[in-house]
Short mmCIF file of C-alpha atoms and ligand atoms in Angstrom, two decimals:
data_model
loop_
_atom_site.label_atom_id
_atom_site.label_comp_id
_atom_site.label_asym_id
_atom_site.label_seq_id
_atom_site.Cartn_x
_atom_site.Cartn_y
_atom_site.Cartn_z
CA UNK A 284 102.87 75.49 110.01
CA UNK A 285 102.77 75.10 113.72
CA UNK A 286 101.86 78.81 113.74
CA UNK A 287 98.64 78.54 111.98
CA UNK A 288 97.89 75.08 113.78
CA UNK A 289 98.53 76.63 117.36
CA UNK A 290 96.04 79.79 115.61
CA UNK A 291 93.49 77.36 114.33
CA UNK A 292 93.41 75.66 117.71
CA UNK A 293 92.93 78.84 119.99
CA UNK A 294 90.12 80.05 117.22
CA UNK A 295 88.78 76.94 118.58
CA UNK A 296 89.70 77.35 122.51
CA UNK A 297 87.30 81.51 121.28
CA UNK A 298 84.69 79.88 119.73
CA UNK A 299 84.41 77.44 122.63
CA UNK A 300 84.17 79.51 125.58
CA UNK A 301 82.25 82.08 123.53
CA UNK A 302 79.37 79.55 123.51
CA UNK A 303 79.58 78.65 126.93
CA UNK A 304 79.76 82.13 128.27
CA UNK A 305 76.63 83.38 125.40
CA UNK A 306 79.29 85.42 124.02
CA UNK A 307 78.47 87.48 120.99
CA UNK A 308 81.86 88.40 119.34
CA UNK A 309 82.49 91.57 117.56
CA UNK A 310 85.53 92.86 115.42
CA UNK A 311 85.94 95.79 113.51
CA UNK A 312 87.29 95.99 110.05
CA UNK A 313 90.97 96.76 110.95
CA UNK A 314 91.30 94.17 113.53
CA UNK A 315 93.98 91.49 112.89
CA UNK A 316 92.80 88.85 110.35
CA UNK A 317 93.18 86.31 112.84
CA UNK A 318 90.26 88.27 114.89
CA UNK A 319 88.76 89.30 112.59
CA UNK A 320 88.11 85.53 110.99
CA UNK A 321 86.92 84.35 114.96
CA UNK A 322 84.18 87.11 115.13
CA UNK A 323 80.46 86.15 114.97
CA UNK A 324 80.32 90.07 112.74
CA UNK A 325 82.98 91.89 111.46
CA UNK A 326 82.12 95.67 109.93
CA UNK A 327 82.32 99.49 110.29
CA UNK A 328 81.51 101.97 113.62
CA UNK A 329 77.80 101.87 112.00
CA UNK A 330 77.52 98.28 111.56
CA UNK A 331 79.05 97.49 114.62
CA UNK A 332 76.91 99.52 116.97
CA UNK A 333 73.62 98.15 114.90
CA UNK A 334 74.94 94.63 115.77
CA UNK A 335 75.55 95.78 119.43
CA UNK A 336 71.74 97.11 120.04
CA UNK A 337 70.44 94.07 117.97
CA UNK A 338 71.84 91.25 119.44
CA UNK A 339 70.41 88.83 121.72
CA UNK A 340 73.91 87.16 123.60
CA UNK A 341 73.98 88.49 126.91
CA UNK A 342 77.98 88.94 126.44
CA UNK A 343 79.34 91.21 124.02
CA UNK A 344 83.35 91.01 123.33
CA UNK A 345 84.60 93.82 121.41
CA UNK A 346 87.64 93.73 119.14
CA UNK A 347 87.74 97.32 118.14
CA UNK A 348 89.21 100.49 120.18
CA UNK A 349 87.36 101.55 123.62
CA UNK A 350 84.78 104.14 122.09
CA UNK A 351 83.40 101.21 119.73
CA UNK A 352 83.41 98.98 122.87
CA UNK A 353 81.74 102.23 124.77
CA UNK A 354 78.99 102.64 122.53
CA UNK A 355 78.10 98.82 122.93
CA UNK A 356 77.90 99.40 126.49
CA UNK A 357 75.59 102.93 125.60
CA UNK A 358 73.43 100.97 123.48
CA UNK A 359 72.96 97.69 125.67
CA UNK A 360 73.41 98.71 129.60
CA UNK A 361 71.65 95.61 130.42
CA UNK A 362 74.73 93.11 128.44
CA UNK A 363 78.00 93.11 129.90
CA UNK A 364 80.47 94.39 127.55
CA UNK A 365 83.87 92.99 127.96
CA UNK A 366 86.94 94.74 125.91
CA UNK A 367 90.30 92.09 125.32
CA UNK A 368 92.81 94.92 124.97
CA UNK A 369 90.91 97.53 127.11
CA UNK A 370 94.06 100.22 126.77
CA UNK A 371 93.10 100.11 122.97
CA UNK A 372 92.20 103.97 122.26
CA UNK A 373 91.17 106.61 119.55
CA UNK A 374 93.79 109.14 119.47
CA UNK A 375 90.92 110.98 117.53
CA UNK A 376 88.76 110.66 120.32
CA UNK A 377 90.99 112.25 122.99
CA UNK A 378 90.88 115.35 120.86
CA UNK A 379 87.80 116.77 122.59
CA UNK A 380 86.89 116.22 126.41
CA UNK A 381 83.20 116.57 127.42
CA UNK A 382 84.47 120.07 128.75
CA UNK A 383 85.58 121.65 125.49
CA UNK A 384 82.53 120.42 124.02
CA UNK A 385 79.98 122.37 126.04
CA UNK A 386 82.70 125.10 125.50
CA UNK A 387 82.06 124.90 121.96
CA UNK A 388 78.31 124.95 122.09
CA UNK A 389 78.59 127.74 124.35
CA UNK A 390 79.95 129.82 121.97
CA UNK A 391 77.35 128.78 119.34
CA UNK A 392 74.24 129.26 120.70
CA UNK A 393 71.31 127.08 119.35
CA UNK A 394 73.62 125.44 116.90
CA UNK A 395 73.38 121.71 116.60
CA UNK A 396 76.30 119.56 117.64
CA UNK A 397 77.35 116.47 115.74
CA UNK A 398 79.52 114.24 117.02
CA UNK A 399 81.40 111.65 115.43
CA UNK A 400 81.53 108.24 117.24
CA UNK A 401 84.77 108.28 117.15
CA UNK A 402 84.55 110.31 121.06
CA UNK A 403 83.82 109.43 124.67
CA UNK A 404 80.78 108.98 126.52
CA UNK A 405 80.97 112.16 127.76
CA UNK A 406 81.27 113.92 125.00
CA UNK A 407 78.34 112.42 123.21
CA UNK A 408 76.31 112.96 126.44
CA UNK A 409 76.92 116.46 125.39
CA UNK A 410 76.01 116.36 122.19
CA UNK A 411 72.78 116.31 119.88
CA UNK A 412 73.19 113.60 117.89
CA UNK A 413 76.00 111.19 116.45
CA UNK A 414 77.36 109.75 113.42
CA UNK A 415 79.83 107.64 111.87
CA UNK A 416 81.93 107.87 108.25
CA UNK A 417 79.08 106.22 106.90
CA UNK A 418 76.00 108.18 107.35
CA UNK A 419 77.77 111.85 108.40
CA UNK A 420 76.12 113.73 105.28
CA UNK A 421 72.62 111.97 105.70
CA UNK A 422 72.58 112.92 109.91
CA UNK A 423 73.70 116.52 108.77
CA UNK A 424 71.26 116.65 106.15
CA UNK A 425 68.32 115.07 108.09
CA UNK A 426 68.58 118.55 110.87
CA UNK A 427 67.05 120.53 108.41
CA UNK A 428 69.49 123.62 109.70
CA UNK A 429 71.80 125.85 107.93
CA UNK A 430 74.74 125.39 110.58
CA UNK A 431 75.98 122.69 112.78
CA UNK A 432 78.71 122.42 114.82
CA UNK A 433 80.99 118.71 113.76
CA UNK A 434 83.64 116.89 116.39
CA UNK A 435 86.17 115.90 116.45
CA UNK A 436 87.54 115.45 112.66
CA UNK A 437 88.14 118.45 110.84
CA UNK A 438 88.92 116.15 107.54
CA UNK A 439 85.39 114.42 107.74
CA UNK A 440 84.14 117.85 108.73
CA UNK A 441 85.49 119.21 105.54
CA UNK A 442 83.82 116.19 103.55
CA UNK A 443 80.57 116.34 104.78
CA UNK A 444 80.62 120.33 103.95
CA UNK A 445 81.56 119.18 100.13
CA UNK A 446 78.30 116.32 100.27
CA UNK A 447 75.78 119.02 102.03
CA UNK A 448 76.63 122.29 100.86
CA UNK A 449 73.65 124.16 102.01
CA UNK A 450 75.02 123.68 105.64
CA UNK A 451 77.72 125.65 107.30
CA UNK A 452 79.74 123.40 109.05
CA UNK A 453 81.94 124.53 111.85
CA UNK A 454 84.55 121.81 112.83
CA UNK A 455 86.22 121.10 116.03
CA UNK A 456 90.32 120.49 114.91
CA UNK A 457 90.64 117.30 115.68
CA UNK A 458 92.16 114.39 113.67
CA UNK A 459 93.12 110.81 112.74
CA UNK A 460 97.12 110.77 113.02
CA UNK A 461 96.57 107.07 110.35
CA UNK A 462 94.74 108.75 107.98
CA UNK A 463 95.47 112.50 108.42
CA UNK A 464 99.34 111.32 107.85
CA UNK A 465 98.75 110.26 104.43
CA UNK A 466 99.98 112.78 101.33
CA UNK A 467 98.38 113.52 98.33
CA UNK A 468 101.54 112.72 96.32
CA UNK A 469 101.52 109.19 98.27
CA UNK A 470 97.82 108.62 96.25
CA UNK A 471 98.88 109.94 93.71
CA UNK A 472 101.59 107.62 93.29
CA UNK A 473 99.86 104.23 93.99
CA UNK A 474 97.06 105.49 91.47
CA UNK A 475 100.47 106.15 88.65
CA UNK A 476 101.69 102.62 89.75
CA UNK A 477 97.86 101.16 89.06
CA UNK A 478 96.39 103.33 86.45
CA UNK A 479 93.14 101.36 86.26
CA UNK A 480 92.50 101.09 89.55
CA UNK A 481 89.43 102.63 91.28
CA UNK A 482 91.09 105.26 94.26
CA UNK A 483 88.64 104.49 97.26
CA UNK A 484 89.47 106.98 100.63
CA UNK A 485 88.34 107.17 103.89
CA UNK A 486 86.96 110.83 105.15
CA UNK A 487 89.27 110.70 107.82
CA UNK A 488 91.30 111.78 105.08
CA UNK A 489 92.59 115.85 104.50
CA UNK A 490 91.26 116.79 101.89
CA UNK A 491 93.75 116.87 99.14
CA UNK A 492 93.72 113.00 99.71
CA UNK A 493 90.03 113.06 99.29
CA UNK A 494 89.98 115.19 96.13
CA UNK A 495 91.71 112.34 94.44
CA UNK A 496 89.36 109.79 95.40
CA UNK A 497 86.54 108.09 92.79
CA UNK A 498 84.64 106.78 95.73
CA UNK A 499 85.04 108.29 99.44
CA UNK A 500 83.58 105.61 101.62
CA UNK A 501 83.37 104.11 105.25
CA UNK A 502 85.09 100.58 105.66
CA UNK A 503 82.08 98.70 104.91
CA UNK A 504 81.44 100.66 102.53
CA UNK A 505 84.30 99.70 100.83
CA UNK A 506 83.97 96.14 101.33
CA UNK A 507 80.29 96.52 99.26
CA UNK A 508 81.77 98.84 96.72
CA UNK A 509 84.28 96.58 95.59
CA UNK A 510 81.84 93.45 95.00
CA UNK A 511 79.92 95.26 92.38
CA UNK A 512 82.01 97.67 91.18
CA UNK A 513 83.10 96.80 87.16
CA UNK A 514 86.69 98.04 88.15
CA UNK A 515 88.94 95.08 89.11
CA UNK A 516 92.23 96.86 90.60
CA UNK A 517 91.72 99.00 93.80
CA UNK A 518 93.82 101.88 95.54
CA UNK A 519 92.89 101.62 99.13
CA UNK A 520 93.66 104.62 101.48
CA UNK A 521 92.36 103.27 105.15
CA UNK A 522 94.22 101.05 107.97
CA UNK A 523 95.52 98.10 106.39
CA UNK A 524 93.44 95.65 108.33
CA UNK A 525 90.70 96.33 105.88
CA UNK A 526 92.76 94.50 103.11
CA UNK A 527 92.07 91.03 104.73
CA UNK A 528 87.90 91.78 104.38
CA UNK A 529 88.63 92.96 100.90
CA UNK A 530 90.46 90.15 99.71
CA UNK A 531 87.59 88.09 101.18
CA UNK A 532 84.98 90.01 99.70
CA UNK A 533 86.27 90.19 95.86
CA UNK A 534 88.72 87.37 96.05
CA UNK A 535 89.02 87.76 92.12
CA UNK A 536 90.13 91.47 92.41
CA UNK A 537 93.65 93.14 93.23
CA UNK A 538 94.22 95.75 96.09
CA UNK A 539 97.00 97.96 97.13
CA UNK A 540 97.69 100.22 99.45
CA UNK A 541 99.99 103.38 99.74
CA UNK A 542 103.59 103.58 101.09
CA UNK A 543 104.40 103.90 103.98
CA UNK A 544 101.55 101.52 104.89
CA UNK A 545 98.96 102.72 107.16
CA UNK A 546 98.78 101.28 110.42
CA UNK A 547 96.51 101.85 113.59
CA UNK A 548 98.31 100.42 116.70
CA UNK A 549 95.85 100.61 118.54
CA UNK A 550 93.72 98.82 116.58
CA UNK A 551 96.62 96.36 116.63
CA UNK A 552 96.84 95.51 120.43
CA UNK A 553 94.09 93.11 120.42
CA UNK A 554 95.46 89.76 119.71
CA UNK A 555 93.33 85.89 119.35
CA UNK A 556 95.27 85.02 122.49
CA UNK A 557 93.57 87.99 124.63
CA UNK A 558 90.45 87.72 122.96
CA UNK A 559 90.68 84.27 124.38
CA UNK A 560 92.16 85.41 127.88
CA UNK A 561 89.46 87.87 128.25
CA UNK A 562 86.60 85.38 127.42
CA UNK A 563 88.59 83.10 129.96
CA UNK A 564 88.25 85.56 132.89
CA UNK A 565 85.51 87.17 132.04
CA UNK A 566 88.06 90.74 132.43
CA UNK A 567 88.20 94.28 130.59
CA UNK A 568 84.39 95.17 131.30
CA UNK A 569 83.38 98.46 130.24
CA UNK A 570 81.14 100.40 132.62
CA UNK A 571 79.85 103.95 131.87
CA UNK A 572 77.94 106.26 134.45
CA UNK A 573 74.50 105.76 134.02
CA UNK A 574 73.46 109.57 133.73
CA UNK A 575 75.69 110.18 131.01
CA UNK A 576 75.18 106.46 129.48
CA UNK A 577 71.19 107.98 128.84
CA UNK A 578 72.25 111.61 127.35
CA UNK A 579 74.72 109.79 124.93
CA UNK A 580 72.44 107.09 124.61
CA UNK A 581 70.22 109.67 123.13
CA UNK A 582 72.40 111.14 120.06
CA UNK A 583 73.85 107.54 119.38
CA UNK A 584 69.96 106.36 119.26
CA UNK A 585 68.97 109.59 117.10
CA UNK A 586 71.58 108.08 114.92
CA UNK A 587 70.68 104.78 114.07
CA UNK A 588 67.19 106.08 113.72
CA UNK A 589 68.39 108.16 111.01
CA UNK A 590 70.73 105.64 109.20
P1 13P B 703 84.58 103.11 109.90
O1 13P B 703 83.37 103.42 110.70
O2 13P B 703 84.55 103.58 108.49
O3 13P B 703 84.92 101.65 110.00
O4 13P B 703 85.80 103.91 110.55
C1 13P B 703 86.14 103.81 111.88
C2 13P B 703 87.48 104.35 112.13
O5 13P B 703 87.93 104.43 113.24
C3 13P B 703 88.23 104.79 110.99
O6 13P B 703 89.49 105.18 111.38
FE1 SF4 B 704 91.04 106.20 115.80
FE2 SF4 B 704 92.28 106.56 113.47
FE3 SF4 B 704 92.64 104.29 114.78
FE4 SF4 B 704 90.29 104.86 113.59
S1 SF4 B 704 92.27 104.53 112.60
S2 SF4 B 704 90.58 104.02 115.63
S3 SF4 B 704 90.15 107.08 113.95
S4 SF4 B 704 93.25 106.35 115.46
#
C-alpha cells in the first residue's frame, strides 16, 4: 500500500514539474508500467518519433533507450531532449558503427541502404533512408529497386524479404539478444498451453519464431490488433513491458507470454524516480553533431514521409 501511495505521489511530483518545465513526456511500449502510465504518449519507434517531430512542448523527456531519445533530438534540434536513464542502450544498435556501414555500401555500389532505427546517428547519417518494425516492407517497397542493402537485424531483414519478395535483400548480421533468444519450441509451447490463442511476434524475431506467428506486428501494432481482433486469448512474443498496454487496451482479453520471460534491461533502467530526477535537474540531454544530425535527419524524414 505505501508502495503504490509513495508511486501515485511521485506520478504527481512528474506531472508537476513536467508542466512547469513545458515538458512533453514520452515512453515507449516496454517501459515500466509505472512510466509508462506518467507519459503524455506511450507507443512504438514509429509512433514515438511522429510524436517527437509533432509536438509543440519545448522539452521532450524520453523513456525509451538512447537511439529513440536520438532520433527525437534528429527530428527536433531546436527542443531540448533530455534522456532519465541516459546509459539505456540498443545492444542491436551497437551492431553496426557508421564505419562498417559505408563499408557495406562500398561493396554494393548504387544499392540502397535501409536502416532500421534501431542504430546511431551516425549510422543513419550514412544511410538512405530509415525504418522501423512497423513500416520496413512499405519503405522497401516504396524504392522501387530490385536490391537493398537492410541494418542492422538480420531477423527483420529476413521478414521483410518474405513481405516484398521482388526485392533482394542483403542484411547486415546484426540482432536483438530479447527477441533473437527466443526458440521456436518456446512458441510452440505457449501456443499448446493456449490452443485458441492468436500467436502475435515481433520481426525482431529468427525466423522459425516468425513462421509460427498468425500476425507479425510492431508493438503498436499489437496493441491495435488485439482491440479488434475476434480472438480473445493472445500468445505474445515481444519484451514483456508490452503486456501492461495490452491489458489496457483489451482489458476483457487474456495474454501470455513465453518462458523464460523476455526481458530488455535496458529498457528497464529507467525508473518514475529518475524520470522525476531528470525533470528536476533538467540532466541527461542528448546532443548530436549538427552535420550528421541533417544527413540522418534526411533518411529518418524520408521515413515518416513514407509511413
Ligand atoms: P517497436 O518499434 O515495434 O516498438 O520496436 C522497438 C524495439 O526496440 C523492439 O525491440
Ligand atoms: Fe534493442 Fe532489443 Fe531492447 Fe528493442 S528489445 S531496445 S531491439 S535490445
Amino acid at each position: 500500500m505505501t508502495g503504490q501511495r509513495d508511486a501515485g505521489v511521485l506520478a504527481e511530483e512528474v506531472r508537476r514539474l513536467a508542466a512547469e518545465r513545458g515538458a512533453v513526456i514520452l515512453a515507449h511500449n516496454y517501459q515500466r508500467a509505472e512510466v509508462q502510465d506518467v507519459a503524455d504518449f506511450v507507443g512504438d519507434s514509429l509512433g514515438l518519433s511522429r510524436q517527437a517531430a509533432a509536438t509543440d512542448a519545448s522539452v521532450i523527456v524520453f523513456a525509451g533507450v538512447h537511439f529513440m531519445a536520438e532520433t527525437a533530438k534528429i527530428l527536433s534540434p531546436s527542443k531540448t531532449v533530455l534522456m532519465p536513464e541516459p546509459a539505456a542502450g540498443c545492444p542491436m544498435a551497437d551492431m553496426i558503427t557508421a564505419e562498417q556501414a559505408a563499408a557495406f555500401k562500398a561493396q554494393h555500389p548504387g544499392v540502397p541502404l535501409v536502416t532500421y532505427v534501431n542504430s546511431s546517428a551516425e549510422v543513419k547519417a550514412v544511410s538512405d533512408v530509415c525504418c522501423t518494425s512497423a513500416n520496413a516492407p512499405e519503405v522497401v517497397r516504396s524504392l522501387g529497386v530490385p536490391r537493398v542493402l537492410f541494418a542492422p537485424d538480420r531477423n527483420l531483414a529476413a521478414w521483410v524479404a518474405t513481405q516484398v519478395s521482388e526485392v533482394e535483400v542483403i542484411a547486415w548480421d546484426g540482432y536483438c539478444p530479447t527477441h533473437d533468444h527466443v526458440s521456436a519450441e518456446a512458441v510452440a509451447e505457449a501456443a499448446r498451453e493456449h490452443p485458441d490463442a492468436e500467436v502475435l511476434v515481433h520481426p525482431e524475431c529468427r525466423p522459425e519464431v516468425v513462421a509460427l506467428a498468425d500476425a507479425v506486428l510492431s508493438t503498436s501494432g499489437m496493441l491495435r490488433h488485439v482491440a479488434v481482433s475476434p480472438a480473445e486469448e493472445f500468445v505474445v512474443v515481444t519484451e514483456e513491458g508490452l503486456m501492461h498496454g495490452l491489458a489496457k487496451a483489451a482489458p476483457e482479453k487474456r495474454f501470455f507470454g513465453v518462458c523464460p520471460p523476455m526481458l530488455c534491461p535496458n529498457m528497464k533502467l529507467t525508473t518514475l524516480m529518475k524520470v522525476r530526477d531528470c525533470l528536476q535537474a533538467m540532466s541527461g540531454r542528448i546532443e548530436v553533431a549538427e552535420d550528421v544530425r541533417a544527413r540522418a535527419a534526411a533518411a529518418v524524414e524520408r521515413m515518416v514521409a513514407i509511413g
